[in-house]
mmCIF file of N, CA and C in Angstrom:
data_model
loop_
_atom_site.group_PDB
_atom_site.id
_atom_site.type_symbol
_atom_site.label_atom_id
_atom_site.label_comp_id
_atom_site.label_asym_id
_atom_site.label_seq_id
_atom_site.Cartn_x
_atom_site.Cartn_y
_atom_site.Cartn_z
ATOM 1 N N UNK A 23 58.179 -26.630 5.075
ATOM 2 C CA UNK A 23 58.048 -27.956 5.678
ATOM 3 C C UNK A 23 57.449 -28.234 6.863
ATOM 4 N N UNK A 24 56.481 -28.945 7.305
ATOM 5 C CA UNK A 24 55.800 -29.185 8.385
ATOM 6 C C UNK A 24 56.058 -30.751 8.613
ATOM 7 N N UNK A 25 56.167 -31.119 9.967
ATOM 8 C CA UNK A 25 56.377 -32.613 10.230
ATOM 9 C C UNK A 25 55.221 -33.039 11.000
ATOM 10 N N UNK A 26 54.617 -33.855 10.764
ATOM 11 C CA UNK A 26 53.483 -34.544 11.717
ATOM 12 C C UNK A 26 53.525 -36.140 11.803
ATOM 13 N N UNK A 27 52.325 -36.497 12.410
ATOM 14 C CA UNK A 27 52.027 -37.745 12.723
ATOM 15 C C UNK A 27 50.608 -37.937 11.939
ATOM 16 N N UNK A 28 50.424 -39.132 11.129
ATOM 17 C CA UNK A 28 49.237 -39.442 10.504
ATOM 18 C C UNK A 28 48.336 -40.133 12.054
ATOM 19 N N UNK A 29 47.261 -39.242 12.250
ATOM 20 C CA UNK A 29 46.398 -39.788 13.165
ATOM 21 C C UNK A 29 46.070 -41.111 13.271
ATOM 22 N N UNK A 30 45.981 -41.528 14.565
ATOM 23 C CA UNK A 30 45.284 -43.210 14.872
ATOM 24 C C UNK A 30 44.169 -43.449 14.192
ATOM 25 N N UNK A 31 43.125 -42.396 14.076
ATOM 26 C CA UNK A 31 41.696 -42.421 13.455
ATOM 27 C C UNK A 31 41.811 -42.350 11.950
ATOM 28 N N UNK A 32 43.047 -42.035 11.224
ATOM 29 C CA UNK A 32 42.812 -41.924 9.608
ATOM 30 C C UNK A 32 42.524 -43.229 9.116
ATOM 31 N N UNK A 33 41.509 -43.019 8.245
ATOM 32 C CA UNK A 33 40.797 -44.389 7.632
ATOM 33 C C UNK A 33 41.502 -44.555 6.274
ATOM 34 N N UNK A 34 42.551 -44.032 5.779
ATOM 35 C CA UNK A 34 42.818 -43.915 4.395
ATOM 36 C C UNK A 34 42.064 -43.358 3.229
ATOM 37 N N UNK A 35 41.314 -42.333 3.770
ATOM 38 C CA UNK A 35 40.352 -41.570 2.679
ATOM 39 C C UNK A 35 41.050 -40.539 2.043
ATOM 40 N N UNK A 36 42.257 -40.217 2.159
ATOM 41 C CA UNK A 36 42.988 -38.932 1.531
ATOM 42 C C UNK A 36 42.711 -37.718 2.212
ATOM 43 N N UNK A 37 43.494 -37.096 1.976
ATOM 44 C CA UNK A 37 43.382 -35.514 2.950
ATOM 45 C C UNK A 37 42.966 -34.317 2.166
ATOM 46 N N UNK A 38 42.669 -33.284 2.619
ATOM 47 C CA UNK A 38 42.615 -32.060 2.134
ATOM 48 C C UNK A 38 43.489 -31.036 2.932
ATOM 49 N N UNK A 39 44.163 -30.542 2.271
ATOM 50 C CA UNK A 39 45.279 -29.546 2.846
ATOM 51 C C UNK A 39 44.568 -27.894 2.759
ATOM 52 N N UNK A 40 44.508 -27.429 4.062
ATOM 53 C CA UNK A 40 43.848 -26.242 3.959
ATOM 54 C C UNK A 40 44.874 -24.918 4.139
ATOM 55 N N UNK A 41 45.014 -24.232 3.257
ATOM 56 C CA UNK A 41 46.180 -23.165 3.518
ATOM 57 C C UNK A 41 45.423 -21.935 3.625
ATOM 58 N N UNK A 42 45.591 -21.101 4.659
ATOM 59 C CA UNK A 42 45.121 -19.879 5.225
ATOM 60 C C UNK A 42 46.323 -18.660 4.851
ATOM 61 N N UNK A 43 46.350 -18.018 3.791
ATOM 62 C CA UNK A 43 47.167 -16.964 3.524
ATOM 63 C C UNK A 43 46.526 -15.565 3.268
ATOM 64 N N UNK A 44 47.533 -14.485 3.301
ATOM 65 C CA UNK A 44 47.084 -13.129 2.859
ATOM 66 C C UNK A 44 48.252 -12.432 1.951
ATOM 67 N N UNK A 45 48.004 -11.681 1.345
ATOM 68 C CA UNK A 45 48.807 -10.922 0.684
ATOM 69 C C UNK A 45 49.225 -9.380 1.376
ATOM 70 N N UNK A 46 50.359 -9.529 1.455
ATOM 71 C CA UNK A 46 50.949 -8.421 2.282
ATOM 72 C C UNK A 46 50.628 -7.063 1.690
ATOM 73 N N UNK A 47 50.679 -6.508 0.406
ATOM 74 C CA UNK A 47 50.520 -5.584 -0.105
ATOM 75 C C UNK A 47 49.247 -5.521 -1.301
ATOM 76 N N UNK A 48 49.370 -6.750 -2.225
ATOM 77 C CA UNK A 48 48.367 -7.057 -3.501
ATOM 78 C C UNK A 48 47.012 -7.163 -3.190
ATOM 79 N N UNK A 49 46.201 -6.507 -4.063
ATOM 80 C CA UNK A 49 44.865 -6.658 -3.738
ATOM 81 C C UNK A 49 44.158 -7.393 -4.878
ATOM 82 N N UNK A 50 45.166 -7.966 -5.838
ATOM 83 C CA UNK A 50 44.450 -8.288 -7.337
ATOM 84 C C UNK A 50 45.394 -9.571 -7.494
ATOM 85 N N UNK A 51 45.053 -10.232 -8.389
ATOM 86 C CA UNK A 51 46.029 -11.291 -9.068
ATOM 87 C C UNK A 51 45.858 -12.837 -8.338
ATOM 88 N N UNK A 52 46.382 -13.744 -8.747
ATOM 89 C CA UNK A 52 46.328 -14.908 -8.390
ATOM 90 C C UNK A 52 47.379 -15.418 -7.758
ATOM 91 N N UNK A 53 47.315 -16.615 -6.852
ATOM 92 C CA UNK A 53 48.458 -17.266 -6.647
ATOM 93 C C UNK A 53 48.498 -18.628 -6.748
ATOM 94 N N UNK A 54 49.659 -19.300 -7.092
ATOM 95 C CA UNK A 54 49.561 -20.983 -7.098
ATOM 96 C C UNK A 54 50.196 -21.601 -6.150
ATOM 97 N N UNK A 55 49.524 -22.130 -5.294
ATOM 98 C CA UNK A 55 50.208 -22.792 -4.194
ATOM 99 C C UNK A 55 50.261 -24.386 -4.729
ATOM 100 N N UNK A 56 51.382 -25.278 -3.902
ATOM 101 C CA UNK A 56 51.559 -26.500 -4.355
ATOM 102 C C UNK A 56 51.829 -26.975 -3.011
ATOM 103 N N UNK A 57 51.182 -28.140 -2.615
ATOM 104 C CA UNK A 57 51.629 -29.170 -1.621
ATOM 105 C C UNK A 57 51.996 -30.594 -1.758
ATOM 106 N N UNK A 58 52.774 -31.026 -1.158
ATOM 107 C CA UNK A 58 53.205 -32.298 -1.501
ATOM 108 C C UNK A 58 53.648 -33.061 -0.045
ATOM 109 N N UNK A 59 53.623 -34.577 -0.020
ATOM 110 C CA UNK A 59 53.631 -35.328 0.946
ATOM 111 C C UNK A 59 54.639 -36.211 0.835
ATOM 112 N N UNK A 60 55.457 -36.323 1.953
ATOM 113 C CA UNK A 60 56.642 -37.501 2.121
ATOM 114 C C UNK A 60 56.424 -38.130 3.223
ATOM 115 N N UNK A 61 56.577 -39.546 2.942
ATOM 116 C CA UNK A 61 56.265 -40.486 4.066
ATOM 117 C C UNK A 61 57.710 -40.388 4.824
ATOM 118 N N UNK A 62 57.598 -40.577 6.009
ATOM 119 C CA UNK A 62 58.818 -40.583 7.013
ATOM 120 C C UNK A 62 59.710 -41.800 7.264
ATOM 121 N N UNK A 63 59.447 -42.595 6.240
ATOM 122 C CA UNK A 63 60.308 -44.059 6.329
ATOM 123 C C UNK A 63 61.503 -43.934 5.545
ATOM 124 N N UNK A 64 61.879 -42.634 4.861
ATOM 125 C CA UNK A 64 62.744 -42.471 3.876
ATOM 126 C C UNK A 64 63.723 -41.569 4.520
ATOM 127 N N UNK A 65 65.088 -41.733 3.486
ATOM 128 C CA UNK A 65 66.336 -41.072 4.049
ATOM 129 C C UNK A 65 65.456 -39.469 4.052
ATOM 130 N N UNK A 66 65.741 -38.446 5.198
ATOM 131 C CA UNK A 66 65.105 -37.276 5.169
ATOM 132 C C UNK A 66 66.325 -36.287 4.884
ATOM 133 N N UNK A 67 67.190 -36.550 4.438
ATOM 134 C CA UNK A 67 68.263 -35.912 3.863
ATOM 135 C C UNK A 67 68.191 -35.639 2.511
ATOM 136 N N UNK A 68 67.344 -36.859 1.708
ATOM 137 C CA UNK A 68 67.158 -36.763 0.720
ATOM 138 C C UNK A 68 65.731 -36.702 0.168
ATOM 139 N N UNK A 69 65.252 -35.599 -0.266
ATOM 140 C CA UNK A 69 63.759 -35.295 -0.172
ATOM 141 C C UNK A 69 63.124 -36.467 -1.385
ATOM 142 N N UNK A 70 62.019 -37.125 -0.828
ATOM 143 C CA UNK A 70 61.249 -37.721 -1.708
ATOM 144 C C UNK A 70 60.049 -37.658 -1.559
ATOM 145 N N UNK A 71 59.566 -36.439 -1.667
ATOM 146 C CA UNK A 71 58.055 -36.089 -1.745
ATOM 147 C C UNK A 71 57.255 -36.476 -2.695
ATOM 148 N N UNK A 72 56.042 -36.831 -2.507
ATOM 149 C CA UNK A 72 55.487 -37.441 -3.567
ATOM 150 C C UNK A 72 55.041 -36.395 -4.721
ATOM 151 N N UNK A 73 54.577 -36.609 -5.942
ATOM 152 C CA UNK A 73 54.393 -35.340 -6.664
ATOM 153 C C UNK A 73 53.215 -34.691 -6.340
ATOM 154 N N UNK A 74 53.654 -32.974 -6.139
ATOM 155 C CA UNK A 74 52.626 -32.284 -5.497
ATOM 156 C C UNK A 74 51.438 -31.975 -6.234
ATOM 157 N N UNK A 75 50.285 -31.704 -5.476
ATOM 158 C CA UNK A 75 49.024 -31.101 -6.123
ATOM 159 C C UNK A 75 49.063 -29.521 -5.853
ATOM 160 N N UNK A 76 48.555 -28.794 -7.042
ATOM 161 C CA UNK A 76 48.602 -27.532 -6.564
ATOM 162 C C UNK A 76 46.955 -26.788 -6.942
ATOM 163 N N UNK A 77 46.919 -25.704 -6.747
ATOM 164 C CA UNK A 77 45.432 -24.841 -6.747
ATOM 165 C C UNK A 77 45.908 -23.313 -6.874
ATOM 166 N N UNK A 78 45.112 -22.635 -7.581
ATOM 167 C CA UNK A 78 45.250 -21.544 -8.023
ATOM 168 C C UNK A 78 44.158 -20.502 -7.333
ATOM 169 N N UNK A 79 44.547 -19.353 -6.545
ATOM 170 C CA UNK A 79 43.465 -18.686 -5.824
ATOM 171 C C UNK A 79 43.863 -17.460 -6.063
ATOM 172 N N UNK A 80 42.540 -16.175 -5.769
ATOM 173 C CA UNK A 80 42.680 -14.971 -6.235
ATOM 174 C C UNK A 80 42.942 -14.333 -4.655
ATOM 175 N N UNK A 81 43.772 -13.532 -4.918
ATOM 176 C CA UNK A 81 44.081 -12.499 -3.458
ATOM 177 C C UNK A 81 42.737 -11.917 -3.064
ATOM 178 N N UNK A 82 42.842 -11.657 -1.768
ATOM 179 C CA UNK A 82 41.657 -10.619 -1.562
ATOM 180 C C UNK A 82 41.582 -9.396 -1.863
ATOM 181 N N UNK A 83 40.834 -8.659 -1.928
ATOM 182 C CA UNK A 83 40.454 -7.358 -2.610
ATOM 183 C C UNK A 83 40.923 -6.434 -1.672
ATOM 184 N N UNK A 84 41.085 -6.501 -0.297
ATOM 185 C CA UNK A 84 41.837 -6.043 0.541
ATOM 186 C C UNK A 84 43.122 -6.575 1.443
ATOM 187 N N UNK A 85 44.106 -5.880 1.218
ATOM 188 C CA UNK A 85 45.625 -6.683 1.479
ATOM 189 C C UNK A 85 45.534 -6.835 3.119
ATOM 190 N N UNK A 86 45.972 -7.788 3.597
ATOM 191 C CA UNK A 86 46.115 -8.232 4.906
ATOM 192 C C UNK A 86 44.934 -9.004 5.361
ATOM 193 N N UNK A 87 43.718 -9.067 4.599
ATOM 194 C CA UNK A 87 42.620 -10.034 4.810
ATOM 195 C C UNK A 87 42.992 -11.589 4.097
ATOM 196 N N UNK A 88 42.868 -12.546 5.181
ATOM 197 C CA UNK A 88 43.063 -13.952 4.736
ATOM 198 C C UNK A 88 42.029 -14.526 3.868
ATOM 199 N N UNK A 89 43.046 -15.642 2.997
ATOM 200 C CA UNK A 89 42.065 -16.262 2.080
ATOM 201 C C UNK A 89 42.367 -17.585 2.202
ATOM 202 N N UNK A 90 41.657 -18.316 2.143
ATOM 203 C CA UNK A 90 41.799 -19.818 2.327
ATOM 204 C C UNK A 90 41.622 -20.579 0.999
ATOM 205 N N UNK A 91 42.719 -21.305 0.792
ATOM 206 C CA UNK A 91 43.087 -22.373 -0.474
ATOM 207 C C UNK A 91 43.041 -23.799 0.087
ATOM 208 N N UNK A 92 42.277 -24.648 -0.971
ATOM 209 C CA UNK A 92 41.968 -25.961 -0.368
ATOM 210 C C UNK A 92 42.840 -26.859 -1.476
ATOM 211 N N UNK A 93 43.480 -27.898 -0.978
ATOM 212 C CA UNK A 93 44.216 -28.733 -2.189
ATOM 213 C C UNK A 93 44.017 -30.218 -1.420
ATOM 214 N N UNK A 94 43.312 -30.987 -2.315
ATOM 215 C CA UNK A 94 43.294 -32.266 -2.051
ATOM 216 C C UNK A 94 44.360 -33.426 -2.490
ATOM 217 N N UNK A 95 44.346 -34.407 -1.720
ATOM 218 C CA UNK A 95 45.387 -35.675 -2.188
ATOM 219 C C UNK A 95 44.758 -36.825 -1.644
ATOM 220 N N UNK A 96 44.311 -37.536 -2.929
ATOM 221 C CA UNK A 96 44.039 -38.929 -2.575
ATOM 222 C C UNK A 96 45.187 -39.998 -1.974
ATOM 223 N N UNK A 97 44.598 -40.959 -1.249
ATOM 224 C CA UNK A 97 45.405 -42.040 -0.465
ATOM 225 C C UNK A 97 46.158 -42.723 -1.716
ATOM 226 N N UNK A 98 47.306 -43.015 -1.318
ATOM 227 C CA UNK A 98 48.161 -43.807 -1.915
ATOM 228 C C UNK A 98 49.279 -42.902 -2.660
ATOM 229 N N UNK A 99 49.739 -42.969 -3.773
ATOM 230 C CA UNK A 99 50.723 -42.199 -4.650
ATOM 231 C C UNK A 99 50.837 -40.937 -4.066
ATOM 232 N N UNK A 100 49.417 -40.032 -4.062
ATOM 233 C CA UNK A 100 49.425 -38.645 -3.798
ATOM 234 C C UNK A 100 50.126 -38.336 -2.395
ATOM 235 N N UNK A 101 49.758 -39.551 -1.703
ATOM 236 C CA UNK A 101 50.330 -39.027 -0.256
ATOM 237 C C UNK A 101 51.650 -39.977 0.210
ATOM 238 N N UNK A 102 52.239 -40.370 -0.627
ATOM 239 C CA UNK A 102 53.488 -41.309 -0.580
ATOM 240 C C UNK A 102 53.011 -42.403 0.336
ATOM 241 N N UNK A 103 51.848 -42.918 0.380
ATOM 242 C CA UNK A 103 51.452 -44.321 0.938
ATOM 243 C C UNK A 103 51.435 -43.838 2.597
ATOM 244 N N UNK A 104 51.533 -42.765 3.073
ATOM 245 C CA UNK A 104 51.746 -42.663 4.437
ATOM 246 C C UNK A 104 50.605 -43.500 5.266
ATOM 247 N N UNK A 105 51.265 -44.345 6.263
ATOM 248 C CA UNK A 105 50.155 -45.349 7.029
ATOM 249 C C UNK A 105 49.870 -44.525 8.503
ATOM 250 N N UNK A 106 48.706 -45.053 9.085
ATOM 251 C CA UNK A 106 48.189 -44.692 10.155
ATOM 252 C C UNK A 106 49.331 -44.713 11.201
ATOM 253 N N UNK A 107 49.489 -43.831 12.084
ATOM 254 C CA UNK A 107 51.008 -43.644 13.447
ATOM 255 C C UNK A 107 51.979 -43.319 12.519
ATOM 256 N N UNK A 108 52.187 -42.995 11.197
ATOM 257 C CA UNK A 108 53.616 -42.934 10.622
ATOM 258 C C UNK A 108 53.721 -41.402 10.698
ATOM 259 N N UNK A 109 55.202 -41.066 10.728
ATOM 260 C CA UNK A 109 55.534 -39.775 10.671
ATOM 261 C C UNK A 109 55.646 -39.582 9.161
ATOM 262 N N UNK A 110 55.038 -37.953 8.918
ATOM 263 C CA UNK A 110 55.099 -37.750 7.355
ATOM 264 C C UNK A 110 55.770 -35.848 7.446
ATOM 265 N N UNK A 111 55.945 -35.681 6.381
ATOM 266 C CA UNK A 111 56.440 -34.330 6.114
ATOM 267 C C UNK A 111 55.523 -33.894 5.075
ATOM 268 N N UNK A 112 55.232 -32.342 5.197
ATOM 269 C CA UNK A 112 54.251 -31.705 4.226
ATOM 270 C C UNK A 112 54.905 -30.515 4.084
ATOM 271 N N UNK A 113 55.280 -30.321 2.498
ATOM 272 C CA UNK A 113 55.721 -29.300 1.937
ATOM 273 C C UNK A 113 54.650 -28.406 1.306
ATOM 274 N N UNK A 114 54.953 -27.115 1.376
ATOM 275 C CA UNK A 114 53.743 -26.032 1.064
ATOM 276 C C UNK A 114 54.823 -24.987 0.256
ATOM 277 N N UNK A 115 54.601 -24.860 -0.875
ATOM 278 C CA UNK A 115 55.450 -23.612 -1.807
ATOM 279 C C UNK A 115 54.165 -22.728 -2.692
ATOM 280 N N UNK A 116 54.878 -21.536 -3.087
ATOM 281 C CA UNK A 116 54.051 -20.894 -3.875
ATOM 282 C C UNK A 116 54.933 -21.153 -4.955
ATOM 283 N N UNK A 117 54.065 -21.469 -6.360
ATOM 284 C CA UNK A 117 54.756 -21.652 -7.759
ATOM 285 C C UNK A 117 54.911 -20.274 -8.355
ATOM 286 N N UNK A 118 55.604 -19.372 -7.966
ATOM 287 C CA UNK A 118 55.775 -17.935 -8.444
ATOM 288 C C UNK A 118 56.126 -18.031 -10.022
ATOM 289 N N UNK A 119 56.505 -18.911 -10.384
ATOM 290 C CA UNK A 119 57.149 -18.840 -11.680
ATOM 291 C C UNK A 119 56.139 -19.513 -12.779
ATOM 292 N N UNK A 120 55.158 -19.924 -12.116
ATOM 293 C CA UNK A 120 53.811 -20.548 -12.985
ATOM 294 C C UNK A 120 52.978 -19.515 -13.494
ATOM 295 N N UNK A 121 52.845 -19.607 -14.929
ATOM 296 C CA UNK A 121 52.434 -18.585 -15.484
ATOM 297 C C UNK A 121 50.954 -18.000 -14.963
ATOM 298 N N UNK A 122 50.106 -18.879 -14.206
ATOM 299 C CA UNK A 122 48.850 -18.555 -13.427
ATOM 300 C C UNK A 122 49.189 -17.734 -12.335
ATOM 301 N N UNK A 123 50.307 -17.798 -11.716
ATOM 302 C CA UNK A 123 50.508 -17.083 -10.557
ATOM 303 C C UNK A 123 50.836 -15.576 -11.063
ATOM 304 N N UNK A 124 49.838 -14.631 -11.048
ATOM 305 C CA UNK A 124 49.925 -13.280 -11.122
ATOM 306 C C UNK A 124 49.997 -12.182 -10.170
ATOM 307 N N UNK A 125 50.025 -12.512 -8.718
ATOM 308 C CA UNK A 125 49.832 -11.588 -7.772
ATOM 309 C C UNK A 125 51.487 -10.901 -7.615
ATOM 310 N N UNK A 126 51.474 -9.645 -7.539
ATOM 311 C CA UNK A 126 52.537 -9.459 -7.425
ATOM 312 C C UNK A 126 52.846 -9.000 -5.909
ATOM 313 N N UNK A 127 54.071 -9.002 -5.365
ATOM 314 C CA UNK A 127 54.538 -9.375 -3.771
ATOM 315 C C UNK A 127 54.305 -10.466 -3.181
ATOM 316 N N UNK A 128 54.430 -10.522 -1.707
ATOM 317 C CA UNK A 128 54.409 -11.553 -0.888
ATOM 318 C C UNK A 128 53.021 -11.987 -0.807
ATOM 319 N N UNK A 129 52.839 -13.624 -0.761
ATOM 320 C CA UNK A 129 51.739 -14.272 -0.507
ATOM 321 C C UNK A 129 52.118 -14.592 0.963
ATOM 322 N N UNK A 130 51.704 -14.332 2.198
ATOM 323 C CA UNK A 130 52.038 -15.133 3.460
ATOM 324 C C UNK A 130 51.362 -15.989 4.044
ATOM 325 N N UNK A 131 51.691 -17.164 4.329
ATOM 326 C CA UNK A 131 51.144 -18.088 4.611
ATOM 327 C C UNK A 131 50.839 -18.069 6.441
ATOM 328 N N UNK A 132 49.748 -18.038 6.594
ATOM 329 C CA UNK A 132 49.298 -17.863 8.063
ATOM 330 C C UNK A 132 49.161 -19.107 8.856
ATOM 331 N N UNK A 133 48.406 -19.896 8.419
ATOM 332 C CA UNK A 133 48.118 -21.360 8.993
ATOM 333 C C UNK A 133 47.810 -22.512 7.862
ATOM 334 N N UNK A 134 47.978 -23.489 8.320
ATOM 335 C CA UNK A 134 48.006 -24.802 7.304
ATOM 336 C C UNK A 134 47.097 -26.031 8.327
ATOM 337 N N UNK A 135 46.123 -26.169 7.772
ATOM 338 C CA UNK A 135 45.251 -27.424 8.455
ATOM 339 C C UNK A 135 45.060 -28.346 7.405
ATOM 340 N N UNK A 136 45.125 -29.877 8.176
ATOM 341 C CA UNK A 136 45.021 -30.937 7.326
ATOM 342 C C UNK A 136 43.723 -31.655 7.688
ATOM 343 N N UNK A 137 42.870 -31.925 7.002
ATOM 344 C CA UNK A 137 41.722 -32.722 7.206
ATOM 345 C C UNK A 137 41.714 -34.263 6.484
ATOM 346 N N UNK A 138 41.045 -35.186 6.888
ATOM 347 C CA UNK A 138 40.743 -36.458 6.170
ATOM 348 C C UNK A 138 39.391 -36.056 5.411
ATOM 349 N N UNK A 139 39.626 -36.558 4.059
ATOM 350 C CA UNK A 139 38.299 -36.288 3.032
ATOM 351 C C UNK A 139 37.673 -37.518 3.080
#
């Protein structure tokens, strides 16, 4: 879970989350990632993340080489209606129990970038 402030220049166009990750040992298979956003105006002790969006991405053919996966969120319900200048939380998780997640071993999250779309 990452905490941020929605930038003053955000124009309510939605965001795309870019996950840069690598496999510690695997060289094949897919990983299913999910991102979800929570507006910071609610009780932070009781998670109230918006419904998550997910994406499936193939592991790089060489372990230790990064892969980038993008997940788009439209403004409104998918972003818990976060407004300009407000605090938000971003949850990133691997959905290892998803039938499309076929990569064995760890998927290591290296960095997260959020851009307005």
